[in-house]
Amino acid sequence: MDRKPIGVVAASRRNGPWTEVVLVLTPEELDRGERLLLGEFVQVSFDEKDYVGMVLDGYYEPVATADPTYELALAHVNQVDLEREDPWARKAINFYHHRIAILGRVLEEGVFAPSTRLLPPVVGARVYRMDERELGRLLAAEVKAQGKGEREEKRRYAFGHLAYGLEEKGEHPEAVKEVDPRLFVGKRTANFGKTGFGKSNENKVILTLLAHAFPEVGMLILDQNAEYLLQTESTTSQGLAQAFKALGIKGRIRFYTKKEEAWEKRLSDHLGSEWREHVEIRPLKVDFYQFPDLAISLAYHRRQLEGTTPPQYLEKAYYNIEDWKRIPNRMAYVYGAFRKAGLLPRNGFRVRYSNAEYELADNEAWRNLQERLDSGSQGGGRAKKGMGSSSENEEESDDGGARELYIRAKAFSFLRAFHAPGREENFIETVVRDLLEEEGKVVVLDLPSLGDGATFFVQRLMTSLFERAIELYGERQANFVVVLEEAHNVLGEEESIFYRVAKEGRKYGIGMLYSTQSPASIPMEILSQTENFLVKHLSSEEDVKALKKAKASFAFVADFLLSEPIIGYSYVYFEPYQPFVVPLRVKLLESVLKELREGVS
């Protein structure tokens, strides 16, 4: 291409892991407006090859005079305007320098070759500004996956366009960054930034593109702010129910909530009478008489999450409940504890204690049973000599901690809010089936409706999913993405199931899209293994240090992350395909939906 280079290369060197050149612009070039923007991508050419560089820094330093201090001070004392009265002094002093890091080369067929082991010669190297076509080619280039011959067929969707901050010449709407939603399948994606800067919009864009491109991929959305299903305020983007309706995606969303009636009305108001074609509402409740092991497990783990050691009686129940299910007397104490804690049984639910049966829903029968449980009396229930073996008598006894569990029945009182008499399904097992036995189900959990119970229900659910995914490994992989808000609350401890899923889930087909304000709050072991990053304005140097430690490429944009609070502006990095950071003006979900409906890639 016949075009004029910018400035002159004055130095070439290695600086840590990167190759750098120093570019000098003359005062005349500055007058013509040829200065580069900090963070701008440029072309660095030498040895008949074209490389991609990023402008890291800018500073003025004299070239034609060794020490301009005397001339500047003298002009100030004499009130001489060098700009107008001594243009030669201005030309001798006013040289603008840029440090430019070389990122790599764009090869044929859109392959990106990162870095370089060659140092550009000072004489012979040239720097050029990139036009829209070249920038577009750069944003489309990817590192070739190792060990693969033909590149996989890509499904590309416009994600945003290149923008260098808010500078007038920094917007490049024709330089569009396209993404293949495959990037987010079975991978870890981090979305960092302060509240109100666009994290929720970006997450919904990613999930919508995933649903559109890969209908077989499931999702588990742990919705902490009740914002993923529907648009809740005029300042937020549309919810997934509205997005799926706009795209004609039906039968994918299963919304679990304790507030079924309220959400039915909201869905009807927003989506009209056909909302059931797009969303199925399921109750976040369970009949604990059908699943006593779940009640005991939740009570046990609740103590652990509160930072206390579970009491001995609860520990015995937790580890022995499967054996107890074969011993009617012990289960009578378990069910009696539930009834005593205020969990009402369904009509017709019967409990056997010794030689009698009691219908727990009947108040008189419950009082009779309660008297016997309180006293520990088995009446005529003890096997008489000749009517049963000693082992049978031992099994029918109330030893083993079951009676103490009944005495301490208040341990289960917190479950009243989640109990639904007569419900035949355990919602945790139902969600596991949704994600591991069906394809492409989008499960949204309304966590605010769970109140204080959200943490231990979610921990139990994730544990069940992960254990089941491990069991399936070798036969087939799981295929779903977990969406976490306020991720620092669950990824910060190594004992957390979410920490383990973030670390090992990819092996079993579980991806993760996690969001938080502070990268520094995420353990470095997780941060360094995360493949995809979308980073917005940060207010802490500790956060920037954590990013630079996890991914060295963020060193180039560290200052911008701290100094430019721009809404909807994100620095994206996709490993290994895009091993450098790109500043993007990310599309709004409404714009993405419009393009998908019109069939625009």
Coordinates of C-alpha atoms in Angstrom, one line a residue:
M1 CA 0.0 0.0 0.0
D2 CA 1.4 3.4 -1.0
R3 CA 1.1 5.5 2.1
K4 CA 3.3 7.7 4.2
P5 CA 4.7 6.4 7.6
I6 CA 4.2 8.3 10.8
G7 CA 7.3 9.7 12.5
V8 CA 10.6 7.9 12.7
V9 CA 11.7 4.9 14.8
A10 CA 14.3 6.1 17.2
A11 CA 14.9 3.0 19.4
S12 CA 14.1 -0.7 19.5
R13 CA 14.5 -3.0 22.5
R14 CA 13.1 -5.8 24.6
N15 CA 11.1 -4.6 27.7
G16 CA 10.3 -7.6 29.8
P17 CA 8.4 -10.1 27.7
W18 CA 7.6 -7.6 24.9
T19 CA 9.4 -6.1 22.0
E20 CA 9.1 -2.3 22.0
V21 CA 9.9 0.5 19.5
V22 CA 10.1 4.2 20.3
L23 CA 8.5 6.4 17.7
V24 CA 9.3 10.1 17.4
L25 CA 6.9 12.6 15.8
T26 CA 8.2 16.0 14.6
P27 CA 6.4 19.3 15.4
E28 CA 5.2 19.5 11.8
E29 CA 3.6 16.1 12.1
L30 CA 1.9 17.2 15.3
D31 CA 0.6 20.3 13.5
R32 CA -0.9 18.0 10.8
G33 CA -2.8 16.1 13.5
E34 CA -0.8 12.9 13.0
R35 CA -0.2 12.1 16.7
L36 CA -1.4 8.7 17.8
L37 CA -3.9 7.9 20.6
L38 CA -2.7 6.1 23.6
G39 CA -3.9 2.4 23.3
E40 CA -4.2 2.7 19.5
F41 CA -3.4 -0.3 17.3
V42 CA -0.8 0.5 14.6
Q43 CA 1.2 -1.3 12.0
V44 CA 5.0 -1.7 12.5
S45 CA 6.7 -2.9 9.3
F46 CA 10.3 -4.2 8.9
D47 CA 12.0 -6.9 6.9
E48 CA 9.1 -6.9 4.5
K49 CA 6.7 -8.1 7.2
D50 CA 3.8 -6.2 8.9
Y51 CA 3.3 -6.5 12.6
V52 CA 0.6 -5.2 14.9
G53 CA 1.6 -2.8 17.7
M54 CA -0.2 -1.0 20.5
V55 CA 0.7 2.5 21.6
L56 CA 1.6 2.3 25.3
D57 CA 2.8 5.7 26.2
G58 CA 3.4 9.3 25.0
Y59 CA 5.8 12.0 26.2
Y60 CA 7.6 15.1 25.0
E61 CA 11.3 15.0 24.9
P62 CA 13.8 17.3 22.9
V63 CA 15.8 15.8 20.2
A64 CA 17.6 18.7 18.5
T65 CA 18.9 20.2 21.7
A66 CA 20.5 18.4 24.7
D67 CA 19.0 20.6 27.4
P68 CA 16.1 22.9 26.6
T69 CA 15.8 24.1 30.2
Y70 CA 17.9 27.3 29.7
E71 CA 16.0 28.3 26.5
L72 CA 12.6 27.7 28.1
A73 CA 13.5 29.6 31.3
L74 CA 15.0 32.5 29.3
A75 CA 11.9 32.7 27.1
H76 CA 9.7 32.7 30.2
V77 CA 11.7 35.5 31.9
N78 CA 11.7 37.6 28.8
Q79 CA 8.0 36.8 28.2
V80 CA 8.8 35.4 24.7
D81 CA 6.1 33.3 23.1
L82 CA 8.2 30.6 21.5
E83 CA 5.1 29.3 19.6
R84 CA 4.9 32.5 17.6
E85 CA 8.2 34.4 18.0
D86 CA 10.8 31.6 17.9
P87 CA 9.5 28.7 15.8
W88 CA 13.0 27.3 15.4
A89 CA 13.3 26.8 19.2
R90 CA 9.9 25.2 19.2
K91 CA 10.9 22.8 16.5
A92 CA 14.1 21.9 18.3
I93 CA 12.3 21.1 21.6
N94 CA 8.7 19.9 20.7
F95 CA 9.3 16.3 19.8
Y96 CA 6.6 13.8 20.7
H97 CA 7.6 10.2 21.6
H98 CA 5.5 7.1 21.7
R99 CA 6.4 3.7 23.2
I100 CA 4.8 1.0 21.0
A101 CA 4.7 -2.7 22.0
I102 CA 4.6 -5.3 19.2
L103 CA 1.7 -7.8 19.7
G104 CA 2.3 -10.1 16.8
R105 CA 1.3 -10.5 13.1
V106 CA -1.9 -11.2 11.2
L107 CA -1.0 -14.0 8.7
E108 CA -3.0 -15.3 5.8
E109 CA -6.5 -16.7 6.4
G110 CA -7.0 -14.7 9.5
V111 CA -4.4 -16.4 11.7
F112 CA -2.8 -14.4 14.4
A113 CA 0.8 -15.1 15.3
P114 CA 1.5 -13.6 18.8
S115 CA 4.6 -11.7 19.7
T116 CA 7.9 -11.8 17.9
R117 CA 11.5 -12.9 18.6
L118 CA 12.9 -10.3 16.1
L119 CA 13.8 -6.8 17.1
P120 CA 12.9 -4.2 14.5
P121 CA 16.0 -2.3 13.1
V122 CA 16.0 1.4 14.0
V123 CA 16.9 2.2 10.4
G124 CA 14.3 0.5 8.2
A125 CA 11.4 0.1 10.6
R126 CA 8.2 2.0 9.7
V127 CA 5.0 2.8 11.7
Y128 CA 1.7 3.3 9.9
R129 CA -1.8 4.1 11.2
M130 CA -4.3 1.3 10.5
D131 CA -7.4 1.9 8.4
E132 CA -10.9 0.5 9.1
R133 CA -10.3 -2.6 6.9
E134 CA -7.0 -3.4 8.6
L135 CA -8.5 -2.9 12.0
G136 CA -11.4 -5.2 11.1
R137 CA -8.9 -7.8 9.8
L138 CA -7.0 -7.6 13.1
L139 CA -10.2 -8.0 15.3
A140 CA -11.2 -11.1 13.2
A141 CA -7.8 -12.8 13.5
E142 CA -7.3 -15.6 15.9
V143 CA -4.5 -17.8 17.1
K144 CA -4.8 -21.2 15.4
A145 CA -5.8 -23.9 17.8
Q146 CA -2.9 -26.3 18.4
G147 CA -3.2 -29.8 16.9
K148 CA -6.1 -28.9 14.6
G149 CA -5.7 -28.9 10.8
E150 CA -8.8 -27.4 9.3
R151 CA -10.3 -24.6 11.5
E152 CA -13.7 -25.4 13.0
E153 CA -16.7 -23.8 11.3
K154 CA -17.3 -20.5 13.2
R155 CA -20.6 -18.9 14.0
R156 CA -19.8 -15.2 14.3
Y157 CA -21.9 -12.5 15.9
A158 CA -21.1 -8.8 16.2
F159 CA -20.3 -8.1 19.8
G160 CA -19.1 -4.5 19.7
H161 CA -16.9 -2.1 17.8
L162 CA -13.4 -0.8 18.5
A163 CA -13.2 2.4 20.5
Y164 CA -10.3 4.2 22.1
G165 CA -12.0 5.9 25.1
L166 CA -14.2 8.9 24.3
E167 CA -11.7 10.6 22.0
E168 CA -13.3 12.2 18.9
K169 CA -11.2 10.1 16.5
G170 CA -11.3 7.1 18.8
E171 CA -14.6 5.5 17.6
H172 CA -14.3 2.9 14.8
P173 CA -17.8 1.7 14.2
E174 CA -16.7 -0.2 11.0
A175 CA -14.1 -2.1 13.0
V176 CA -16.5 -4.7 14.5
K177 CA -15.4 -7.4 16.9
E178 CA -17.3 -10.6 16.2
V179 CA -17.4 -13.5 18.6
D180 CA -18.2 -17.2 18.2
P181 CA -20.4 -18.2 21.2
R182 CA -18.4 -21.4 21.3
L183 CA -15.9 -19.3 23.2
F184 CA -18.2 -19.5 26.3
V185 CA -19.1 -23.2 26.1
G186 CA -17.3 -25.2 28.8
K187 CA -15.0 -22.2 29.5
R188 CA -14.6 -19.7 32.3
T189 CA -15.6 -16.2 31.6
A190 CA -15.1 -13.3 34.0
N191 CA -17.0 -10.0 33.8
F192 CA -15.5 -7.3 36.0
G193 CA -16.6 -3.7 36.7
K194 CA -18.4 -1.3 39.0
T195 CA -22.2 -1.4 39.3
G196 CA -24.0 0.4 36.4
F197 CA -21.2 0.0 33.8
G198 CA -22.8 -2.7 31.7
K199 CA -22.1 -6.1 33.2
S200 CA -25.7 -7.3 33.1
N201 CA -26.2 -6.2 29.5
E202 CA -23.0 -8.1 28.4
N203 CA -24.0 -11.2 30.3
K204 CA -27.4 -11.2 28.7
V205 CA -25.9 -10.7 25.2
I206 CA -23.6 -13.7 25.8
L207 CA -26.4 -15.9 27.0
T208 CA -28.7 -14.8 24.1
L209 CA -26.0 -15.6 21.5
L210 CA -25.4 -18.9 23.2
A211 CA -29.1 -19.8 23.1
H212 CA -29.3 -18.7 19.5
A213 CA -26.2 -20.5 18.2
F214 CA -26.2 -23.6 20.4
P215 CA -29.7 -24.7 21.4
E216 CA -28.2 -27.9 23.0
V217 CA -26.3 -25.9 25.6
G218 CA -28.0 -25.5 29.0
M219 CA -27.7 -22.7 31.5
L220 CA -28.0 -22.4 35.2
I221 CA -28.6 -18.8 36.2
L222 CA -28.4 -18.0 39.9
D223 CA -30.3 -14.7 39.7
Q224 CA -29.5 -12.7 42.8
N225 CA -31.3 -9.5 41.8
A226 CA -34.3 -11.0 39.9
E227 CA -33.1 -9.3 36.7
Y228 CA -32.4 -12.0 34.2
L229 CA -35.9 -13.2 33.4
L230 CA -37.6 -9.8 32.8
Q231 CA -36.6 -6.2 32.5
T232 CA -37.1 -4.7 35.9
E233 CA -36.3 -1.1 35.4
S234 CA -36.1 1.3 32.4
T235 CA -32.3 1.5 32.9
T236 CA -31.7 -2.2 32.5
S237 CA -31.7 -4.3 29.3
Q238 CA -34.5 -6.7 28.5
G239 CA -34.7 -10.0 30.3
L240 CA -34.1 -13.4 28.7
A241 CA -37.8 -14.1 28.5
Q242 CA -38.3 -11.0 26.4
A243 CA -35.2 -11.8 24.3
F244 CA -36.3 -15.4 23.7
K245 CA -39.8 -14.2 22.7
A246 CA -38.3 -11.7 20.2
L247 CA -36.3 -14.6 18.7
G248 CA -39.1 -17.1 18.7
I249 CA -37.2 -19.4 21.1
K250 CA -39.8 -21.5 22.9
G251 CA -39.8 -24.1 25.7
R252 CA -36.3 -23.4 26.9
I253 CA -36.7 -21.4 30.1
R254 CA -37.6 -23.0 33.4
F255 CA -38.0 -20.4 36.2
Y256 CA -37.9 -21.6 39.8
T257 CA -39.4 -19.3 42.4
K258 CA -41.3 -19.3 45.6
K259 CA -43.6 -16.5 44.3
E260 CA -45.3 -18.3 41.5
E261 CA -48.5 -16.1 41.4
A262 CA -46.6 -12.8 41.4
W263 CA -44.3 -13.9 38.6
E264 CA -47.2 -15.2 36.5
K265 CA -48.8 -11.8 36.6
R266 CA -45.5 -10.1 35.7
L267 CA -44.9 -12.4 32.8
S268 CA -48.4 -11.9 31.6
D269 CA -48.0 -8.1 31.8
H270 CA -44.7 -8.1 29.9
L271 CA -45.1 -11.0 27.4
G272 CA -48.9 -11.3 27.0
S273 CA -51.1 -14.3 27.2
E274 CA -48.5 -16.5 25.3
W275 CA -45.9 -16.2 28.0
R276 CA -46.2 -19.9 28.9
E277 CA -44.8 -20.8 25.4
H278 CA -41.5 -19.2 26.5
V279 CA -41.4 -19.7 30.3
E280 CA -42.4 -22.6 32.6
I281 CA -42.7 -21.6 36.2
R282 CA -41.8 -24.2 38.8
P283 CA -42.0 -23.9 42.6
L284 CA -38.9 -23.6 44.7
K285 CA -40.3 -25.8 47.3
V286 CA -40.2 -29.4 48.5
D287 CA -42.1 -31.8 50.7
F288 CA -39.5 -32.7 53.3
Y289 CA -41.5 -35.8 54.4
Q290 CA -40.8 -37.2 50.9
F291 CA -37.1 -36.2 51.2
P292 CA -36.1 -36.3 54.8
D293 CA -32.4 -36.7 53.9
L294 CA -32.6 -33.3 52.1
A295 CA -34.0 -31.6 55.3
I296 CA -31.2 -33.1 57.4
S297 CA -28.5 -32.2 54.9
L298 CA -29.7 -28.6 54.7
A299 CA -29.8 -28.3 58.5
Y300 CA -26.3 -29.8 58.7
H301 CA -24.8 -27.6 56.0
R302 CA -26.5 -24.5 57.3
R303 CA -24.5 -24.8 60.5
Q304 CA -21.3 -25.1 58.5
L305 CA -22.1 -22.1 56.4
E306 CA -22.8 -20.1 59.6
G307 CA -19.2 -21.0 60.7
T308 CA -20.2 -23.4 63.5
T309 CA -19.6 -27.1 64.0
P310 CA -22.8 -29.1 63.5
P311 CA -23.9 -30.7 66.8
Q312 CA -23.4 -34.4 67.4
Y313 CA -27.1 -35.3 67.0
L314 CA -27.2 -33.6 63.6
E315 CA -24.0 -35.2 62.5
K316 CA -25.3 -38.6 63.4
A317 CA -28.5 -38.0 61.5
Y318 CA -26.5 -36.6 58.5
Y319 CA -24.3 -39.7 58.2
N320 CA -26.9 -42.3 59.2
I321 CA -30.2 -41.2 57.6
E322 CA -30.0 -43.9 54.8
D323 CA -29.8 -46.6 57.5
W324 CA -32.5 -45.0 59.6
K325 CA -34.9 -45.2 56.6
R326 CA -35.1 -49.0 57.3
I327 CA -35.9 -48.4 61.0
P328 CA -39.5 -47.2 61.4
N329 CA -39.0 -46.1 65.1
R330 CA -36.1 -43.8 64.2
M331 CA -38.0 -42.3 61.2
A332 CA -40.9 -41.7 63.6
Y333 CA -38.6 -39.4 65.5
V334 CA -37.4 -37.7 62.3
Y335 CA -40.9 -37.1 61.0
G336 CA -41.9 -36.0 64.5
A337 CA -39.1 -33.5 64.5
F338 CA -40.5 -32.0 61.3
R339 CA -44.0 -31.8 62.7
K340 CA -42.8 -30.3 65.9
A341 CA -40.8 -27.7 63.9
G342 CA -44.0 -26.6 62.1
L343 CA -43.7 -28.5 58.8
L344 CA -47.2 -29.8 58.1
P345 CA -47.5 -33.2 56.4
R346 CA -49.9 -33.9 53.5
N347 CA -53.2 -35.5 54.3
G348 CA -52.9 -39.3 54.7
F349 CA -49.2 -39.3 55.5
R350 CA -48.7 -42.1 58.1
V351 CA -45.9 -42.9 60.5
R352 CA -45.3 -46.2 62.2
Y353 CA -44.0 -46.2 65.8
S354 CA -43.8 -49.6 67.5
N355 CA -47.0 -51.5 66.8
A356 CA -49.1 -48.6 65.8
E357 CA -49.6 -46.2 62.9
Y358 CA -50.3 -42.5 63.2
E359 CA -51.6 -40.0 60.6
L360 CA -49.5 -37.0 61.2
A361 CA -51.9 -34.5 59.5
D362 CA -54.6 -35.5 62.1
N363 CA -54.1 -33.4 65.2
E364 CA -55.4 -36.0 67.6
A365 CA -53.2 -38.7 66.1
W366 CA -50.2 -36.3 66.3
R367 CA -50.8 -35.6 70.0
N368 CA -50.9 -39.3 70.7
L369 CA -47.7 -39.9 68.9
Q370 CA -46.1 -36.9 70.4
E371 CA -46.8 -38.2 73.9
R372 CA -45.1 -41.4 73.1
L373 CA -42.1 -39.7 71.4
D374 CA -41.7 -37.3 74.3
S375 CA -41.6 -40.1 76.9
G376 CA -39.6 -42.5 74.7
S377 CA -42.2 -45.2 75.4
Q378 CA -42.7 -48.0 72.8
G379 CA -45.5 -49.6 74.8
G380 CA -46.3 -53.0 73.4
G381 CA -44.0 -52.3 70.5
R382 CA -41.0 -54.2 71.8
A383 CA -40.8 -57.5 70.2
K384 CA -41.8 -60.3 72.6
K385 CA -39.7 -63.4 73.0
G386 CA -40.3 -65.8 70.2
M387 CA -41.8 -63.1 67.9
G388 CA -38.6 -61.7 66.5
S389 CA -34.8 -61.9 66.6
S390 CA -32.5 -59.9 68.7
S391 CA -31.3 -58.0 65.6
E392 CA -34.8 -56.9 64.8
N393 CA -35.2 -55.7 68.4
E394 CA -32.0 -53.7 68.0
E395 CA -33.2 -52.1 64.7
E396 CA -36.5 -51.1 66.3
S397 CA -34.9 -49.3 69.2
D398 CA -34.7 -45.5 69.3
D399 CA -31.0 -45.3 70.0
G400 CA -28.5 -43.7 67.6
G401 CA -29.4 -40.0 68.0
A402 CA -32.9 -40.0 66.4
R403 CA -34.6 -39.1 69.7
E404 CA -32.2 -36.2 70.4
L405 CA -32.9 -35.0 66.8
Y406 CA -36.6 -34.9 67.8
I407 CA -35.9 -33.1 71.1
R408 CA -33.9 -30.5 69.1
A409 CA -36.6 -30.1 66.4
K410 CA -36.0 -26.3 66.2
A411 CA -33.1 -27.1 64.0
F412 CA -35.6 -27.6 61.2
S413 CA -37.9 -24.6 61.8
F414 CA -36.1 -22.5 59.1
L415 CA -37.4 -25.0 56.5
R416 CA -41.0 -23.9 56.9
A417 CA -40.6 -21.3 54.1
F418 CA -39.5 -24.0 51.6
H419 CA -41.9 -26.8 52.6
A420 CA -44.8 -27.7 50.4
P421 CA -47.0 -30.6 51.7
G422 CA -47.8 -33.1 49.0
R423 CA -45.1 -32.0 46.5
E424 CA -43.9 -35.2 44.8
E425 CA -40.6 -33.7 43.4
N426 CA -37.5 -32.4 45.0
F427 CA -36.7 -29.3 43.1
I428 CA -32.9 -29.9 43.4
E429 CA -33.3 -33.3 41.7
T430 CA -35.6 -31.7 39.1
V431 CA -33.0 -29.1 38.2
V432 CA -30.3 -31.8 38.0
R433 CA -32.6 -33.6 35.5
D434 CA -33.2 -30.3 33.6
L435 CA -29.5 -29.7 33.0
L436 CA -28.1 -33.3 32.7
E437 CA -30.9 -35.3 31.2
E438 CA -32.4 -32.7 28.8
E439 CA -30.7 -30.5 26.3
G440 CA -30.7 -26.7 26.2
K441 CA -32.8 -26.0 29.3
V442 CA -32.2 -22.5 30.7
V443 CA -32.8 -22.8 34.4
V444 CA -33.3 -19.5 36.3
L445 CA -33.4 -19.6 40.1
D446 CA -35.1 -16.7 41.7
L447 CA -32.7 -16.4 44.7
P448 CA -34.4 -13.4 46.3
S449 CA -37.5 -15.4 46.9
L450 CA -35.4 -17.9 48.9
G451 CA -34.3 -15.2 51.4
D452 CA -31.8 -16.5 53.9
G453 CA -32.1 -20.0 52.6
A454 CA -30.6 -19.1 49.2
T455 CA -26.9 -19.9 50.1
F456 CA -27.3 -23.4 51.4
F457 CA -29.9 -24.4 48.8
V458 CA -27.6 -23.3 46.0
Q459 CA -24.6 -25.0 47.5
R460 CA -26.5 -28.2 47.8
L461 CA -27.8 -27.9 44.2
M462 CA -24.3 -27.2 42.8
T463 CA -22.9 -30.1 44.8
S464 CA -25.5 -32.5 43.3
L465 CA -24.9 -31.2 39.8
F466 CA -21.1 -31.6 40.0
E467 CA -21.2 -35.0 41.6
R468 CA -23.6 -36.2 38.9
A469 CA -21.4 -34.7 36.1
I470 CA -18.4 -36.6 37.5
E471 CA -20.5 -39.8 37.5
L472 CA -21.4 -39.2 33.8
Y473 CA -17.8 -38.5 32.8
G474 CA -16.5 -41.2 30.5
E475 CA -20.0 -41.9 29.2
R476 CA -20.7 -38.3 28.2
Q477 CA -20.0 -34.7 29.3
A478 CA -22.3 -32.3 30.9
N479 CA -23.1 -29.3 28.7
F480 CA -24.2 -26.2 30.6
V481 CA -23.0 -22.9 31.8
V482 CA -23.3 -21.6 35.4
V483 CA -24.0 -17.8 35.7
L484 CA -22.8 -16.3 39.0
E485 CA -23.4 -12.7 40.2
E486 CA -21.3 -11.4 43.2
A487 CA -18.9 -14.2 42.5
H488 CA -16.5 -13.2 45.3
N489 CA -19.1 -14.5 47.8
V490 CA -18.8 -18.1 46.6
L491 CA -15.4 -18.3 44.8
G492 CA -13.3 -16.9 47.7
E493 CA -13.0 -20.1 49.7
E494 CA -11.3 -23.2 48.5
E495 CA -13.8 -25.3 50.4
S496 CA -16.7 -23.9 48.4
I497 CA -18.2 -26.2 45.8
F498 CA -18.2 -23.2 43.3
Y499 CA -14.4 -22.9 43.8
R500 CA -14.1 -26.6 42.8
V501 CA -16.4 -26.2 39.8
A502 CA -14.5 -23.1 38.6
K503 CA -11.3 -25.0 38.9
E504 CA -12.3 -28.4 37.6
G505 CA -15.7 -28.0 35.9
R506 CA -14.3 -27.5 32.4
K507 CA -13.1 -31.1 32.4
Y508 CA -16.7 -32.3 32.9
G509 CA -18.3 -29.9 30.5
I510 CA -19.4 -27.2 32.9
G511 CA -18.7 -23.6 31.9
M512 CA -18.9 -20.6 34.2
L513 CA -19.8 -16.9 33.6
Y514 CA -19.0 -15.1 36.8
S515 CA -19.3 -11.4 37.6
T516 CA -18.1 -9.2 40.4
Q517 CA -16.8 -5.7 40.9
S518 CA -13.3 -6.6 42.2
P519 CA -10.9 -9.0 40.3
A520 CA -8.7 -9.0 43.5
S521 CA -11.5 -10.8 45.4
I522 CA -11.2 -13.8 43.1
P523 CA -8.5 -16.3 44.1
M524 CA -5.5 -16.1 41.7
E525 CA -5.8 -19.9 40.9
I526 CA -9.2 -19.2 39.5
L527 CA -8.3 -15.9 37.9
S528 CA -5.3 -17.3 36.1
Q529 CA -7.2 -20.2 34.7
T530 CA -10.1 -18.1 33.4
E531 CA -10.0 -18.0 29.6
N532 CA -12.3 -15.0 28.8
F533 CA -12.4 -11.5 30.3
L534 CA -14.7 -8.5 29.9
V535 CA -13.3 -5.7 32.1
K536 CA -14.8 -2.3 32.7
H537 CA -13.9 0.6 34.9
L538 CA -12.1 -0.4 38.1
S539 CA -11.4 1.9 41.1
S540 CA -8.7 0.0 42.9
E541 CA -5.0 -0.5 42.0
E542 CA -5.2 -3.8 43.8
D543 CA -7.8 -5.0 41.2
V544 CA -5.5 -3.9 38.3
K545 CA -2.5 -5.6 39.9
A546 CA -4.5 -8.9 40.2
L547 CA -5.5 -8.7 36.5
K548 CA -1.9 -8.0 35.4
K549 CA -0.7 -10.9 37.5
A550 CA -3.3 -13.2 36.0
K551 CA -2.9 -12.1 32.4
A552 CA 0.1 -10.0 31.4
S553 CA -1.7 -8.3 28.5
F554 CA -3.8 -6.2 30.9
A555 CA -0.6 -4.3 31.8
F556 CA -1.0 -2.3 28.5
V557 CA -4.5 -1.0 29.5
A558 CA -4.1 -0.8 33.3
D559 CA -4.1 3.0 33.5
F560 CA -7.2 3.3 31.3
L561 CA -9.1 0.8 33.6
L562 CA -8.5 3.2 36.5
S563 CA -9.0 6.5 34.8
E564 CA -11.8 6.1 32.3
P565 CA -15.3 5.4 33.9
I566 CA -17.2 4.9 30.6
I567 CA -20.5 3.1 30.7
G568 CA -20.8 0.3 28.1
Y569 CA -17.1 0.2 27.4
S570 CA -15.2 -3.0 28.0
Y571 CA -11.7 -4.4 27.5
V572 CA -12.1 -7.9 26.2
Y573 CA -9.6 -10.8 26.1
F574 CA -10.2 -14.3 24.8
E575 CA -7.6 -16.9 25.5
P576 CA -6.0 -18.4 23.5
Y577 CA -7.6 -17.1 20.4
Q578 CA -7.2 -13.3 21.1
P579 CA -4.0 -13.0 23.2
F580 CA -4.2 -9.2 23.5
V581 CA -6.8 -6.8 25.0
V582 CA -9.2 -5.0 22.7
P583 CA -11.2 -2.0 23.9
L584 CA -14.9 -2.3 22.7
R585 CA -18.1 -0.4 22.8
V586 CA -20.2 -3.4 23.5
K587 CA -23.6 -3.7 21.7
L588 CA -26.8 -3.3 23.7
L589 CA -29.0 -6.4 23.9
E590 CA -31.7 -4.7 22.0
S591 CA -29.3 -4.0 19.1
V592 CA -28.2 -7.7 19.1
L593 CA -31.8 -8.9 19.0
K594 CA -32.5 -6.6 16.1
E595 CA -29.6 -8.0 14.1
L596 CA -30.5 -11.6 15.0
R597 CA -34.0 -11.1 13.8
E598 CA -32.8 -9.5 10.6
G599 CA -30.3 -12.3 10.1
V600 CA -27.3 -10.0 10.3
S601 CA -24.0 -11.7 11.3

